Short mmCIF file of C-alpha atoms in Angstrom, two decimals:
data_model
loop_
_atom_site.label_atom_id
_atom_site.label_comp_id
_atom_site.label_asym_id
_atom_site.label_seq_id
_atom_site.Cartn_x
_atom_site.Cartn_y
_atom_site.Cartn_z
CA UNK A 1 -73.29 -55.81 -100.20
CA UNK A 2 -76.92 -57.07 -100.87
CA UNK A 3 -77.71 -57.18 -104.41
CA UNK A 4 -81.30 -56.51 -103.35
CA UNK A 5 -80.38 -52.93 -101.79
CA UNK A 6 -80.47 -49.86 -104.04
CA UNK A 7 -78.06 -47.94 -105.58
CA UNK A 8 -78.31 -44.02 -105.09
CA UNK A 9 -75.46 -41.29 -106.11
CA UNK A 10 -74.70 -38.42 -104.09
CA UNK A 11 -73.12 -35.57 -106.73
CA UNK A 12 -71.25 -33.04 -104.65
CA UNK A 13 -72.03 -29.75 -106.25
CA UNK A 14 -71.24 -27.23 -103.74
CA UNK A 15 -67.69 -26.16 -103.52
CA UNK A 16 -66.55 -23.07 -103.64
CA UNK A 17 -63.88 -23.16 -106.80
CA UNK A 18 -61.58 -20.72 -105.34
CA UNK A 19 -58.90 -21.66 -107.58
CA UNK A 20 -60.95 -21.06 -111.05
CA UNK A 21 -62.73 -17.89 -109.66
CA UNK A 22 -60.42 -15.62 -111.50
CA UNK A 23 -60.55 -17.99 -114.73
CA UNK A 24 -64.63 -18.00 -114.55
CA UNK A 25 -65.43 -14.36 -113.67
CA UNK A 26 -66.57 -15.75 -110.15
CA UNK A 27 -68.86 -18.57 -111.52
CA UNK A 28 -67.97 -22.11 -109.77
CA UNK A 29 -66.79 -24.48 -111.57
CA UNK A 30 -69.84 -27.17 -111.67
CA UNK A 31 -72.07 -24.45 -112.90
CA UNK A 32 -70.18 -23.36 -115.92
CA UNK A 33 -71.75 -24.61 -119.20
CA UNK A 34 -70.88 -27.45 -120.74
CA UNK A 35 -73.00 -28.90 -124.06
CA UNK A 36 -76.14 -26.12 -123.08
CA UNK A 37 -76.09 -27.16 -119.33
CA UNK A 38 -74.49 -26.60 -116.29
CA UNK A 39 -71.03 -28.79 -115.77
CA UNK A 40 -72.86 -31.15 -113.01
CA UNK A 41 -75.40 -32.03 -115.36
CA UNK A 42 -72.52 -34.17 -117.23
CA UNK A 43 -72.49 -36.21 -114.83
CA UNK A 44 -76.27 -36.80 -113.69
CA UNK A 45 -76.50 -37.99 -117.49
CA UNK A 46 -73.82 -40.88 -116.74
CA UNK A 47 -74.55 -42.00 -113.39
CA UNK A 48 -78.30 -42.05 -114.51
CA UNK A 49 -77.64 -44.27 -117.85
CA UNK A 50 -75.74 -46.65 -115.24
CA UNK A 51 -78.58 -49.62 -114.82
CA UNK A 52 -78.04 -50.46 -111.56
CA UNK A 53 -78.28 -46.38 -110.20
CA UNK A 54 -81.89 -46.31 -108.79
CA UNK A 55 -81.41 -42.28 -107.50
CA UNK A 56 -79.63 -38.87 -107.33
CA UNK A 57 -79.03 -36.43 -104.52
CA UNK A 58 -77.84 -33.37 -105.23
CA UNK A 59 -75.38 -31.34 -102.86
CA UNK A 60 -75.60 -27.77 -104.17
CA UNK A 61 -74.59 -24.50 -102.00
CA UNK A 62 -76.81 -23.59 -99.10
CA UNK A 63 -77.68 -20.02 -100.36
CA UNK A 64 -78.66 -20.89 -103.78
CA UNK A 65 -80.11 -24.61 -103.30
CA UNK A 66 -83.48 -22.78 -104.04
CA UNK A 67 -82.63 -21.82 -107.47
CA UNK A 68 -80.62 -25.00 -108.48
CA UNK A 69 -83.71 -27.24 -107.51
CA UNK A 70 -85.54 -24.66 -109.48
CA UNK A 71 -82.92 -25.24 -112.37
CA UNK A 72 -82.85 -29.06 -111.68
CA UNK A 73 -86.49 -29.54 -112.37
CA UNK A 74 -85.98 -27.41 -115.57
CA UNK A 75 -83.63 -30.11 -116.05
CA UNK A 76 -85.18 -32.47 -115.53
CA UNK A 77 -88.48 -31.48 -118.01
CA UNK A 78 -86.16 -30.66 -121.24
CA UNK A 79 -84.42 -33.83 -120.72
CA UNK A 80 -86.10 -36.66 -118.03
CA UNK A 81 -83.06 -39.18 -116.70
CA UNK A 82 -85.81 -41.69 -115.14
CA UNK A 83 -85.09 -41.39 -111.76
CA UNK A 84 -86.16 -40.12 -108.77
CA UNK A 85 -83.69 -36.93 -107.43
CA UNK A 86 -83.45 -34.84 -104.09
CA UNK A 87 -81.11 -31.70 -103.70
CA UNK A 88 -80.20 -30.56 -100.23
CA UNK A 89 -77.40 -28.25 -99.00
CA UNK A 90 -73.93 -28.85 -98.74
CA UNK A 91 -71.76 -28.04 -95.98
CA UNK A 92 -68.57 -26.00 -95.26
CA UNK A 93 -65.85 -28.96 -95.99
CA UNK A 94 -66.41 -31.96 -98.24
CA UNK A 95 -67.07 -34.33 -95.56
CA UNK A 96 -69.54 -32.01 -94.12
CA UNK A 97 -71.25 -31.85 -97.76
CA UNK A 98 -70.84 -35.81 -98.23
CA UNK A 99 -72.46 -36.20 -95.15
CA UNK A 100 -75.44 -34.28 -95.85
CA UNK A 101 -75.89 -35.76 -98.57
CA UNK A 102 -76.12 -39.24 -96.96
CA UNK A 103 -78.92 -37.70 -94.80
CA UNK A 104 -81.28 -37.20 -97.49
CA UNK A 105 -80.91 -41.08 -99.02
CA UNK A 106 -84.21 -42.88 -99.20
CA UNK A 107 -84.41 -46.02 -96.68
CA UNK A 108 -84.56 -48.57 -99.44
CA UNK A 109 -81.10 -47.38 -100.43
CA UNK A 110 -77.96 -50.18 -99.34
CA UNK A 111 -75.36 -49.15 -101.53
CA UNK A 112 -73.99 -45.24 -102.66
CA UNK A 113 -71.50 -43.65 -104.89
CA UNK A 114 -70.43 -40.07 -104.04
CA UNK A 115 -69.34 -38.28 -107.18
CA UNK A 116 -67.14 -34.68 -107.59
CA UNK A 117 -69.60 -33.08 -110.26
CA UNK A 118 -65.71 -31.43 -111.37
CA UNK A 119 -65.31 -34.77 -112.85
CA UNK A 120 -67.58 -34.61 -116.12
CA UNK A 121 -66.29 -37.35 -118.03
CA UNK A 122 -66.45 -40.21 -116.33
CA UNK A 123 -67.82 -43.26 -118.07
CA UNK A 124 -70.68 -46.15 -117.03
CA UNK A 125 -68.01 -48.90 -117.36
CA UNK A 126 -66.23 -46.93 -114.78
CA UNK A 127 -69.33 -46.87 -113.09
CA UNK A 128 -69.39 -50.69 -113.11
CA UNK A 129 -66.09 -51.62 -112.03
CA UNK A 130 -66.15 -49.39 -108.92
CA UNK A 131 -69.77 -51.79 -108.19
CA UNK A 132 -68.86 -54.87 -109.18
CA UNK A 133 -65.88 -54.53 -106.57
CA UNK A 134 -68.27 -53.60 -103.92
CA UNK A 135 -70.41 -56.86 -104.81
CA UNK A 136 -67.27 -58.89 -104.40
CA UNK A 137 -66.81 -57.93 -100.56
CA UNK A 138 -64.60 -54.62 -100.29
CA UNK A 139 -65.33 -52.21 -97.85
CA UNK A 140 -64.88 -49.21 -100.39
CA UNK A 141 -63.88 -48.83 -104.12
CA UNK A 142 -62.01 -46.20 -105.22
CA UNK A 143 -61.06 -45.73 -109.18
CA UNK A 144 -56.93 -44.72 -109.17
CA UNK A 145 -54.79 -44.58 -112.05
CA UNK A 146 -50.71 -45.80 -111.63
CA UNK A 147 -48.11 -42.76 -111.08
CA UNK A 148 -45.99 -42.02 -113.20
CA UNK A 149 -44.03 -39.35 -112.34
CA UNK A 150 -41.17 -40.06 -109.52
CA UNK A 151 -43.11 -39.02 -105.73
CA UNK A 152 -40.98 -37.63 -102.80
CA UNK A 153 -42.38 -37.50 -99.50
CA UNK A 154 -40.76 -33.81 -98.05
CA UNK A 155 -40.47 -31.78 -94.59
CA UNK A 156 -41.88 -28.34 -94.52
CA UNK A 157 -38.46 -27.09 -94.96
CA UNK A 158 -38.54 -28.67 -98.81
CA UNK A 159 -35.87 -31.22 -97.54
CA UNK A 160 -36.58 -34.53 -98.80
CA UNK A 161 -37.42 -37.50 -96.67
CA UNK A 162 -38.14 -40.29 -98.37
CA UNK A 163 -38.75 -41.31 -102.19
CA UNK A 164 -41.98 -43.42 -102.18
CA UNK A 165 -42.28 -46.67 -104.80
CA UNK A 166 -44.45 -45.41 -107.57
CA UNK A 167 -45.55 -49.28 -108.11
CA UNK A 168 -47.21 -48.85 -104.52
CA UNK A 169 -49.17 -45.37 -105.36
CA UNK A 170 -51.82 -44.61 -106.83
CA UNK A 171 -53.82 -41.04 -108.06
CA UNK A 172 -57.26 -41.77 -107.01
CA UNK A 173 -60.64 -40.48 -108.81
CA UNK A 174 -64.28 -40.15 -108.22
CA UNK A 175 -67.36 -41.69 -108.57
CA UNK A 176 -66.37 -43.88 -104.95
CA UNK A 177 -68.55 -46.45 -103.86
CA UNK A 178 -69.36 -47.88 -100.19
CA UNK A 179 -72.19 -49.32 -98.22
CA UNK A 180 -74.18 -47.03 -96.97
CA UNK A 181 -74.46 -47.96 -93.59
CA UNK A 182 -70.68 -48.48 -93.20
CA UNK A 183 -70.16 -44.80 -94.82
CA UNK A 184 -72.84 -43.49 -92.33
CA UNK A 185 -70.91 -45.41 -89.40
CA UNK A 186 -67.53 -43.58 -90.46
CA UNK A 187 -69.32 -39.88 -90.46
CA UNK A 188 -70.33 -40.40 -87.67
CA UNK A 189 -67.09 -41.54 -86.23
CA UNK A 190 -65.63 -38.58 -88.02
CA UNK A 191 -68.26 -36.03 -86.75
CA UNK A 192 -67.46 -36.96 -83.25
CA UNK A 193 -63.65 -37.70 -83.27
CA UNK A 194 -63.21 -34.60 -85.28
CA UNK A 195 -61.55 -36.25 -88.35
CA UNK A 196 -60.53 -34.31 -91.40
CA UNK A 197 -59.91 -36.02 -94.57
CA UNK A 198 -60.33 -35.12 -98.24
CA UNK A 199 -61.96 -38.43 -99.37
CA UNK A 200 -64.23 -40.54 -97.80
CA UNK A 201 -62.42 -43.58 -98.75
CA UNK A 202 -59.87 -42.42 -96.18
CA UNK A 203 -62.42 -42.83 -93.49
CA UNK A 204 -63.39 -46.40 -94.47
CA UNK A 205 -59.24 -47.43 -94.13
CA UNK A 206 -59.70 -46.16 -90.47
CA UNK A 207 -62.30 -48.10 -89.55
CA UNK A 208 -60.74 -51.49 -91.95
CA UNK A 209 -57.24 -50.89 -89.46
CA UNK A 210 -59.78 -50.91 -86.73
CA UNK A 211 -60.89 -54.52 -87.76
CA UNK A 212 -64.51 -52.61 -88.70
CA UNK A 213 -64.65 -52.96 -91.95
CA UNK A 214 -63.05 -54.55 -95.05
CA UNK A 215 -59.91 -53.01 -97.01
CA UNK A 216 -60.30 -50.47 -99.20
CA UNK A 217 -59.94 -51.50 -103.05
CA UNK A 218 -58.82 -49.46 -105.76
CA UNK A 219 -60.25 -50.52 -109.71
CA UNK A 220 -58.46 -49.25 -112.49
CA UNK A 221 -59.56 -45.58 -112.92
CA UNK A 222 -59.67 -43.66 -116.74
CA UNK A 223 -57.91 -41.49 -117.65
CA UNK A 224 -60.21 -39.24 -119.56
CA UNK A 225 -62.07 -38.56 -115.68
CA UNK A 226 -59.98 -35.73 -115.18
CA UNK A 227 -61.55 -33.19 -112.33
CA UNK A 228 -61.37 -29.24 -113.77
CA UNK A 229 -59.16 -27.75 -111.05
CA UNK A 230 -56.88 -25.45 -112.88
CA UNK A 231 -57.47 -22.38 -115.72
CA UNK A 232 -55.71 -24.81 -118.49
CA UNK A 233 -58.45 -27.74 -117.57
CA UNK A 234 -61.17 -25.22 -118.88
CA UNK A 235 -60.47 -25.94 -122.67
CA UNK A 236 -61.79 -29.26 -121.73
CA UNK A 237 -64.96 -27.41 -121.39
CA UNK A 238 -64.63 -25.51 -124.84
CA UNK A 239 -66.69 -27.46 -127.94
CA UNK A 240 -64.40 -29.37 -129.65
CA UNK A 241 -65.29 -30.77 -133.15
CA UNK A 242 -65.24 -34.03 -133.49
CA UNK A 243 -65.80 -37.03 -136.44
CA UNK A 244 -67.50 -40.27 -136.01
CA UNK A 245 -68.73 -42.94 -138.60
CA UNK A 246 -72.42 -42.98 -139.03
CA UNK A 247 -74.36 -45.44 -141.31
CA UNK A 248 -77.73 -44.60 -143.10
CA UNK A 249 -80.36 -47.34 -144.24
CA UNK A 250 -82.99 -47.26 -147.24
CA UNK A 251 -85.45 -49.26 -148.56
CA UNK A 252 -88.03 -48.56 -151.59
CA UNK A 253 -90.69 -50.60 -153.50
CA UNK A 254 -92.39 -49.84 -156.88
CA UNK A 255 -95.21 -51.94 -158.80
CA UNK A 256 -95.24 -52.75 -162.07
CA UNK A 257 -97.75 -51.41 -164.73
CA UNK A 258 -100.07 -54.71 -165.40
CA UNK A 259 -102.82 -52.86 -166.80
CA UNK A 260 -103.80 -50.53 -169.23
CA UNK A 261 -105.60 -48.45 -166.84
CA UNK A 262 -103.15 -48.29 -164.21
CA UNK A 263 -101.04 -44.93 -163.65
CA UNK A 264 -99.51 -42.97 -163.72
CA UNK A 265 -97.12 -45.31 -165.35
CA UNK A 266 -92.91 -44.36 -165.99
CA UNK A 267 -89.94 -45.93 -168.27
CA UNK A 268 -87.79 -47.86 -165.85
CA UNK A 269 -85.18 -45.33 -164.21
CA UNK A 270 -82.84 -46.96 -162.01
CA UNK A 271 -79.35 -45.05 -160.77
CA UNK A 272 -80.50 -42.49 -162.96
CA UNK A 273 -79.85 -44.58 -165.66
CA UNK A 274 -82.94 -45.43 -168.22
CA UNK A 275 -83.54 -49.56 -168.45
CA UNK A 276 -84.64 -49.77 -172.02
CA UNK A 277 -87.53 -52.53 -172.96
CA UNK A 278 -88.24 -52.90 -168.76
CA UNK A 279 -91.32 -52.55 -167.34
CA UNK A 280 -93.31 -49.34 -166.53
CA UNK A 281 -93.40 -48.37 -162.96
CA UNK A 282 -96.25 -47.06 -161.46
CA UNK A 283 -95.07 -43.97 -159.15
CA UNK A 284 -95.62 -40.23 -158.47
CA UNK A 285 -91.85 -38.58 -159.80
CA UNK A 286 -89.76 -40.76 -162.23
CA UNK A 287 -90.00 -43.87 -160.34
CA UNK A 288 -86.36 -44.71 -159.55
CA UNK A 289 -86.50 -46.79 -156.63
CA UNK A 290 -82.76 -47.14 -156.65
CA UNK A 291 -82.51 -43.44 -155.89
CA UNK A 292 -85.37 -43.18 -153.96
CA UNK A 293 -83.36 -46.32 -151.31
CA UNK A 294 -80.15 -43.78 -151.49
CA UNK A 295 -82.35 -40.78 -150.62
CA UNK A 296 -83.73 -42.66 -147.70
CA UNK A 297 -79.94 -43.66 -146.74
CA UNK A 298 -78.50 -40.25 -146.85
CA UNK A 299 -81.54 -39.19 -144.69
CA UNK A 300 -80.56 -41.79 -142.23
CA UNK A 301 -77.36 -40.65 -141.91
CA UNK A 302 -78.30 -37.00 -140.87
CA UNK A 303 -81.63 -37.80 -138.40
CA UNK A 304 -83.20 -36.36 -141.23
CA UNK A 305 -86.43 -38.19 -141.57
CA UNK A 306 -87.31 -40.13 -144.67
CA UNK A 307 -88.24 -39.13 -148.72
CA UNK A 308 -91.80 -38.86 -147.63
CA UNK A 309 -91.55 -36.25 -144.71
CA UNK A 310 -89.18 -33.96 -147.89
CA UNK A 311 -90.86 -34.85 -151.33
CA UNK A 312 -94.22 -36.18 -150.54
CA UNK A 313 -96.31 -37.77 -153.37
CA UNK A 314 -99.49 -35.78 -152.84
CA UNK A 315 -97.07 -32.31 -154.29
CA UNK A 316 -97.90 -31.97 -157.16
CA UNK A 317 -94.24 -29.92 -157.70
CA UNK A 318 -93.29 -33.68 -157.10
CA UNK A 319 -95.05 -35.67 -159.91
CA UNK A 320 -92.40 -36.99 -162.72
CA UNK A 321 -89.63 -35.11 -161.04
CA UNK A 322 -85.96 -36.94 -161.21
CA UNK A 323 -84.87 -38.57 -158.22
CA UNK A 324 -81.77 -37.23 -158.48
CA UNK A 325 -83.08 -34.09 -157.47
CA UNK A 326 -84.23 -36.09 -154.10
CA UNK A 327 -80.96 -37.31 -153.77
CA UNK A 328 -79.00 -33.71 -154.19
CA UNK A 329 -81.12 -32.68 -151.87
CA UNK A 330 -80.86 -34.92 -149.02
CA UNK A 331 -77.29 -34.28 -149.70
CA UNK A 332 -77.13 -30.91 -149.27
CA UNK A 333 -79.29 -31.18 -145.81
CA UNK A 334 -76.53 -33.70 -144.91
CA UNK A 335 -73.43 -31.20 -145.65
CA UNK A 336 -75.34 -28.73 -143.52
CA UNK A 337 -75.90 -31.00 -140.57
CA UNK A 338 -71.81 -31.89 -140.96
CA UNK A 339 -72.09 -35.31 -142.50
CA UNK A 340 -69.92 -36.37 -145.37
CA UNK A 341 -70.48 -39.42 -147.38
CA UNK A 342 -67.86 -41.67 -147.74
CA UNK A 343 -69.32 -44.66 -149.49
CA UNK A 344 -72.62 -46.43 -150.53
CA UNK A 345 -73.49 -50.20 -151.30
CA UNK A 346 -76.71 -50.94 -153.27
CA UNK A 347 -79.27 -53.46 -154.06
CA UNK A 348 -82.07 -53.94 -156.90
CA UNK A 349 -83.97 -56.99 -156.28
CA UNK A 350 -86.22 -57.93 -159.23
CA UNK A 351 -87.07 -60.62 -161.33
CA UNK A 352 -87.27 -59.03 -164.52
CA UNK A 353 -85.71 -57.31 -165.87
CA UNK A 354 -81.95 -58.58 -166.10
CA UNK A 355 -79.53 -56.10 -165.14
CA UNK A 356 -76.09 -57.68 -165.23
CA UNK A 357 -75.36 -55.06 -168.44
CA UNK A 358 -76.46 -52.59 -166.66
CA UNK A 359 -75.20 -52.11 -163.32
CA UNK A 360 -71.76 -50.57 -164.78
CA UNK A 361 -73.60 -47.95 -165.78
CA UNK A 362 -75.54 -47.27 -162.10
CA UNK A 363 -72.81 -47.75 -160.55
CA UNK A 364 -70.82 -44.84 -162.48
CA UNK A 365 -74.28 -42.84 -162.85
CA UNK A 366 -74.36 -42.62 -158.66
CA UNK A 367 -70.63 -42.16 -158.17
CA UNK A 368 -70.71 -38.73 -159.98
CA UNK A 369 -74.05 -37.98 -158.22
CA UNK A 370 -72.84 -38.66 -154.93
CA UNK A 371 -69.51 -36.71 -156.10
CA UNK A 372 -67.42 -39.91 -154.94
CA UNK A 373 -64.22 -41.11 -156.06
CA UNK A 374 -63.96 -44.57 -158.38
CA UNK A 375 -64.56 -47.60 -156.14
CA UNK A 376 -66.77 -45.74 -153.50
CA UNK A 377 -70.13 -47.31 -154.74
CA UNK A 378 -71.31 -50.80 -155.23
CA UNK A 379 -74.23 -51.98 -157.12
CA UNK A 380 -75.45 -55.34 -156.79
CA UNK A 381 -78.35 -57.06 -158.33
CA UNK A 382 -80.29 -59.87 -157.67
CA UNK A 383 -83.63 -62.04 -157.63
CA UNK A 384 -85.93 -63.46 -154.90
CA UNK A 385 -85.83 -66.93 -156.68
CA UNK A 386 -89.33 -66.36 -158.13
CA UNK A 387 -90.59 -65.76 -154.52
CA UNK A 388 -92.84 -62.71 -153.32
CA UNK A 389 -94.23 -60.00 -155.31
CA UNK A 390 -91.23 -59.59 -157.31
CA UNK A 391 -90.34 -63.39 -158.04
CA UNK A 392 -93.91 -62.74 -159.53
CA UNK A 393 -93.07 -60.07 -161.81
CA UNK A 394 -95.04 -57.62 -160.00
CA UNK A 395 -92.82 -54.94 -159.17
CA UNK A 396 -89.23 -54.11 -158.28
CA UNK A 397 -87.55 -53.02 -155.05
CA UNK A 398 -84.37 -52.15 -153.61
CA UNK A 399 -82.04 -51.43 -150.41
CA UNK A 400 -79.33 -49.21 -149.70
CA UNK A 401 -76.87 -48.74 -147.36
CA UNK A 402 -74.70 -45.30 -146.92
CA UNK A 403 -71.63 -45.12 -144.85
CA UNK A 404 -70.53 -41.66 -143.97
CA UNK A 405 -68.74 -39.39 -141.40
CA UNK A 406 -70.66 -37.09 -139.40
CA UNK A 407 -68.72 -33.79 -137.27
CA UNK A 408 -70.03 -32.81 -133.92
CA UNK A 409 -69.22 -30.00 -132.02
CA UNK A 410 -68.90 -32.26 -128.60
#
């Protein structure tokens, strides 16, 4: 395959589902909903994130392409993929829908991947293995996965005829990739000869025994790509609730009160915990800039914006407030949004004043804030070796890092 060529997907949306219609009320299966969009959308999302997939056809129904392009540019508005997309109608059998579909590819494109939208979960590094095979020569990639279960070959009359070497088989997925023209050569072959097949992988083998093409090569498939055929896949479909680690960031300055006339001017706060014979700080609510970091952090863990966009300093409601307020708060908007912190390691960087003695104290003071077990927070201190505005004296900062877990309904 050229490396120059293009890379286009064809996403076969237009089966019929007979074997879910009782499950679904009649709905097919790509068009049932899955995370606020229909099922095929799934997998327009991953083939689209792939880097080296330039374009998408669509293969919908004949008598309702007109309101799935309508739906498809909908699509396409609330959430743009970046590429370039045609839909066109699909045909009575797969083939017949598969090659449609190769019909409507743009010239530029050398290289295609035809996709069962009833697969939603297949992955971009699935993606890639099925094209970096096709770069390396082979006339088609398929993804399989080994069999595991023993296979007998039987007559119609149940009687068994031979016991086939599960080290020799292999259950075989979708997305498949080919060169275009060779995939175009074997419809056509197909069309004429009246071939029926059920993937068109099997076509390519026909023409590679013919000395037409190269073999057929199958890439390790996943095992999470699992096509919704039956009622019991649809739980699949259901949201599920799942946990993953999520890490928040936060980062806060304050000056130093070096003249009379500057204020509004605070006792040192930091942790929540008064710094006796420190310098004033000059800032809008108490001035902790340790708390203010955290606030930032447990923002960041949430998408929640920053301290500025919840407690701005031009409210007056605002102005010598405790930080620990801040922080509740940003807590609470993190419970609602499912996340649950887990651990926090903080910084003070200043040059005066010393806080070795102190730090205990924080640490403690944040750990029942936070509501967190011993041993879940770490304070640190340290200097900028009489560098910058605070090796100067100037003012104080400090960083903060949360760690947390976040639910999702997936």
């Amino acid at each position: 395959m050229s490396t120059s060529a293009e890379t286009w997907a064809i996403l076969l949306a237009a089966g019929s589902g007979t074997r879910l219609a009782s499950a679904t009320g009649g709905e097919r299966k790509q068009f049932l909903s899955l995370d606020g969009a229909p099922l095929y959308w799934r997998s327009a999302r991953t083939l689209a994130a792939a880097p080296r997939v330039r374009g998408l056809v669509f293969v919908f129904p004949p008598a309702e392409l007109a309101a799935r392009e309508q739906e498809l540019a909908e699509l396409f508005q609330r959430q743009p993929l970046g590429l370039p997309w045609r839909a066109v109608p699909g045909g009575e059998r797969r083939q017949d829908s598969v090659r449609l579909g190769l019909g409507a590819l743009p010239r530029e494109c050398g290289t295609v991947l035809v996709h069962d939208t009833a697969r939603p979960f297949a992955t971009a590094a699935l993606i890639r293995r099925v094209l970096d095979a096709l770069d390396a020569g082979a006339g088609g990639v398929v993804p399989g996965l080994a069999v595991t279960d023993t296979i007998k070959l039987v007559d119609e009359a149940g009687g068994v005829r031979e016991t086939l070497r599960r080290s020799e088989l292999r259950a075989v997925q979708t997305p498949q990739g080919f060169a275009r023209a060779l995939l175009c050569l074997a419809h056509e072959r197909a069309e004429a000869e009246g071939w029926e097949v059920t993937d068109d992988a099997s076509m390519i083998e026909r023409l590679a025994a013919e000395g037409l093409a190269s073999p057929v090569i199958v890439v390790d498939g996943e095992e999470g790509n699992v096509k919704i055929t039956t009622p019991g896949d649809l739980e699949r479909l259901r949201p599920q609730r799942t946990e993953e680690p999520v890490t928040g960031w936060g980062y806060d300055v304050h000056r130093y009160r070096l003249h009379e006339n500057e204020s509004p001017a605070r006792p040192m706060v930091l942790g929540g915990e008064p710094i006796p014979n420190a310098p004033e700080v000059l800032a809008h609510s108490d001035g902790d800039v340790l708390l203010h970091a955290l606030t930032d952090a447990i923002l960041g863990c949430c998408a929640g914006g920053d301290i500025g966009d919840h407690f701005p300093d031009t409210d007056a409601a605002h102005e010598g407030r405790s930080s620990a307020i801040f922080v509740k708060e940003a807590q609470c908007l993190a419970r609602e949004r499912g996340v649950r912190i887990v651990s926090a390691d903080l910084t003070i960087i200043a040059q005066v004043p010393r806080l070795g003695p102190h730090k205990e104290r924080i640490r403690a003071n944040i750990e029942r804030l936070l509501e967190l077990e011993p041993g879940r927070v770490n304070v640190k201190a340290t200097t900028e070796e009489k560098l910058g505005f605070t090796g100067a004296k100037k003012g104080i900062k400090a960083v903060a890092c949360v760690s947390a877990l976040r639910t999702w309904k997936a």
